CSV table of C-alpha atoms in Angstrom, one decimal:
chain,number,residue,atom,x,y,z
R,1,MET,CA,-3.5,24.7,-19.0
R,2,ALA,CA,-1.5,23.5,-16.2
R,3,LYS,CA,-4.8,24.7,-14.3
R,4,HIS,CA,-6.8,22.0,-16.4
R,5,LEU,CA,-4.4,20.0,-16.7
R,6,SER,CA,-4.4,19.5,-13.0
R,7,LEU,CA,-8.4,19.0,-12.9
R,8,ILE,CA,-7.7,16.5,-15.6
R,9,CYS,CA,-5.5,14.5,-13.5
R,10,ILE,CA,-7.6,14.4,-10.2
R,11,LEU,CA,-11.0,13.3,-12.3
R,12,LEU,CA,-8.5,10.4,-13.7
R,13,TRP,CA,-7.6,9.9,-9.8
R,14,THR,CA,-11.2,10.4,-9.0
R,15,LEU,CA,-12.4,7.5,-11.6
R,16,ALA,CA,-10.3,4.7,-11.1
R,17,ALA,CA,-10.9,5.1,-7.0
R,18,CYS,CA,-14.3,4.9,-7.5
R,19,ALA,CA,-13.2,1.3,-9.3
R,20,PRO,CA,-15.6,-1.9,-8.0
R,21,THR,CA,-14.3,-3.6,-5.8
R,22,GLN,CA,-14.2,-6.9,-3.6
R,23,LYS,CA,-12.5,-7.1,-0.4
R,24,ILE,CA,-10.9,-11.2,0.4
R,25,PRO,CA,-10.1,-12.6,3.7
R,26,VAL,CA,-7.5,-14.4,3.1
R,27,SER,CA,-5.5,-16.6,5.9
R,28,THR,CA,-2.6,-19.4,5.7
R,29,ASN,CA,-1.9,-22.5,7.8
R,30,PRO,CA,0.8,-22.2,9.3
R,31,LEU,CA,-0.3,-18.2,9.8
R,32,GLY,CA,2.7,-14.9,8.5
R,33,ALA,CA,2.8,-15.8,5.4
R,34,THR,CA,2.7,-13.3,2.2
R,35,VAL,CA,0.5,-12.2,0.0
R,36,TYR,CA,1.0,-10.6,-2.9
R,37,ALA,CA,-1.7,-10.0,-5.5
R,38,ASP,CA,-0.5,-8.9,-9.1
R,39,GLY,CA,2.6,-9.4,-7.6
R,40,ARG,CA,2.7,-6.2,-5.7
R,41,LYS,CA,3.2,-7.6,-1.5
R,42,ILE,CA,0.3,-7.0,-0.1
R,43,CYS,CA,0.0,-8.2,3.6
R,44,THR,CA,1.3,-11.1,5.7
R,45,THR,CA,-1.9,-13.3,6.9
R,46,PRO,CA,-4.3,-13.8,8.6
R,47,CYS,CA,-5.4,-10.4,6.2
R,48,SER,CA,-7.8,-8.8,3.3
R,49,VAL,CA,-6.8,-8.0,0.5
R,50,ARG,CA,-9.1,-5.8,-2.0
R,51,LEU,CA,-8.8,-6.2,-5.3
R,52,ASP,CA,-11.2,-5.0,-8.6
R,53,ARG,CA,-14.1,-6.5,-9.9
R,54,GLU,CA,-12.4,-5.6,-13.4
R,55,SER,CA,-10.3,-8.3,-14.0
R,56,GLU,CA,-9.0,-11.5,-13.0
R,57,HIS,CA,-5.7,-11.1,-10.2
R,58,LEU,CA,-3.2,-13.8,-9.4
R,59,LEU,CA,-2.4,-14.7,-5.7
R,60,THR,CA,1.1,-15.5,-4.7
R,61,ILE,CA,1.5,-16.6,-1.1
R,62,THR,CA,4.5,-16.9,0.0
R,63,LYS,CA,6.7,-18.4,3.7
R,64,GLU,CA,10.1,-19.5,4.7
R,65,GLY,CA,10.4,-23.3,4.2
R,66,TYR,CA,7.7,-23.6,2.4
R,67,GLU,CA,6.1,-24.3,-1.2
R,68,GLN,CA,4.7,-21.4,-3.1
R,69,GLU,CA,0.9,-21.2,-4.0
R,70,ASP,CA,-1.1,-19.2,-7.1
R,71,LEU,CA,-3.8,-19.2,-7.2
R,72,THR,CA,-6.3,-16.9,-9.7
R,73,ILE,CA,-8.5,-15.0,-8.5
R,74,THR,CA,-11.2,-15.0,-11.2
R,75,ARG,CA,-14.0,-13.2,-12.4
R,76,ARG,CA,-18.1,-14.6,-12.7
R,77,PHE,CA,-21.1,-12.3,-14.3
R,78,LYS,CA,-24.1,-11.9,-12.4
R,79,PRO,CA,-26.6,-11.7,-13.9
R,80,ASP,CA,-29.6,-11.2,-11.5
R,81,LYS,CA,-27.9,-8.6,-9.6
R,82,ALA,CA,-27.5,-6.4,-13.1
R,83,LEU,CA,-30.6,-7.2,-14.5
R,84,ARG,CA,-32.2,-5.8,-10.8
R,85,ASP,CA,-30.2,-2.7,-11.0
R,86,GLY,CA,-31.3,-2.2,-14.8
R,87,VAL,CA,-35.1,-2.7,-14.3
R,88,ILE,CA,-34.6,-0.5,-10.2
R,89,SER,CA,-33.0,2.4,-13.3
R,90,GLY,CA,-35.3,1.6,-16.0
R,91,ILE,CA,-38.5,2.0,-14.1
R,92,LEU,CA,-37.3,5.0,-12.3
R,93,LYS,CA,-35.7,7.1,-15.6
R,94,GLY,CA,-38.1,5.7,-18.1
R,95,GLY,CA,-42.5,5.7,-17.6
R,96,ASP,CA,-43.1,4.4,-21.2
R,97,PRO,CA,-42.2,0.2,-21.4
R,98,LYS,CA,-40.0,0.8,-23.8
R,99,GLU,CA,-38.2,3.1,-22.6
R,100,VAL,CA,-37.7,0.7,-20.0
R,101,GLY,CA,-36.3,-1.8,-21.8
R,102,ALA,CA,-33.7,0.7,-23.3
R,103,GLU,CA,-33.1,1.8,-19.5
R,104,VAL,CA,-32.7,-2.1,-18.5
R,105,ALA,CA,-30.7,-2.7,-21.6
R,106,LYS,CA,-28.0,0.6,-20.8
R,107,GLU,CA,-27.4,-0.2,-17.1
R,108,VAL,CA,-26.5,-4.0,-17.5
R,109,ASP,CA,-23.8,-2.6,-20.4
R,110,ALA,CA,-23.0,-0.3,-17.9
R,111,GLN,CA,-22.2,-2.5,-15.2
R,112,GLU,CA,-20.3,-4.9,-17.5
R,113,ARG,CA,-18.0,-2.4,-18.5
R,114,SER,CA,-17.8,-0.5,-15.1
R,115,GLY,CA,-17.3,-4.6,-13.5
R,116,GLU,CA,-20.3,-4.0,-11.2
R,117,ALA,CA,-22.3,-7.0,-12.6
R,118,TYR,CA,-18.5,-9.3,-11.2
R,119,GLU,CA,-17.9,-10.6,-7.8
R,120,LEU,CA,-14.6,-12.3,-7.2
R,121,VAL,CA,-14.2,-16.0,-6.7
R,122,PRO,CA,-13.4,-17.8,-3.7
R,123,ALA,CA,-14.4,-14.6,-2.1
R,124,ILE,CA,-12.4,-15.9,0.6
R,125,VAL,CA,-9.2,-18.3,0.5
R,126,THR,CA,-8.0,-20.5,2.6
R,127,ILE,CA,-4.5,-22.4,2.2
R,128,THR,CA,-2.5,-24.6,3.9
R,129,LEU,CA,1.1,-24.5,3.3
R,130,THR,CA,3.4,-27.9,2.5
R,131,PRO,CA,6.7,-27.7,4.1
R,132,SER,CA,9.6,-27.4,1.2
R,133,GLY,CA,11.0,-30.7,0.2
R,134,ASN,CA,7.6,-32.5,0.7
């Protein structure tokens, strides 16, 4: 039983690690601000954050003596990529036009569920911080 539980844990960890992500560069003026993603401290600017494309995220940027900046990173559907990948998959897996169409639909659905059919925006974050009290 313990052996099976270990295998299940490894499988779940592997699947979670495979979630599609996107690297977003973050810079501030002045440099040296702390970047939090969804409440977790990630880095100090200039830096990059790696976020999963399965959901929206909140970036919080703080620096002593400056106003806090909050920025929502949103998801945008990329229909051209999803359809292109679906058509390629359909052609490779099916020969009959009906099979190709079904394969396209399955591929697009799978990309939507996994997050691969989305991109995060903005793709680059550049913020000028406002001094506190101004």
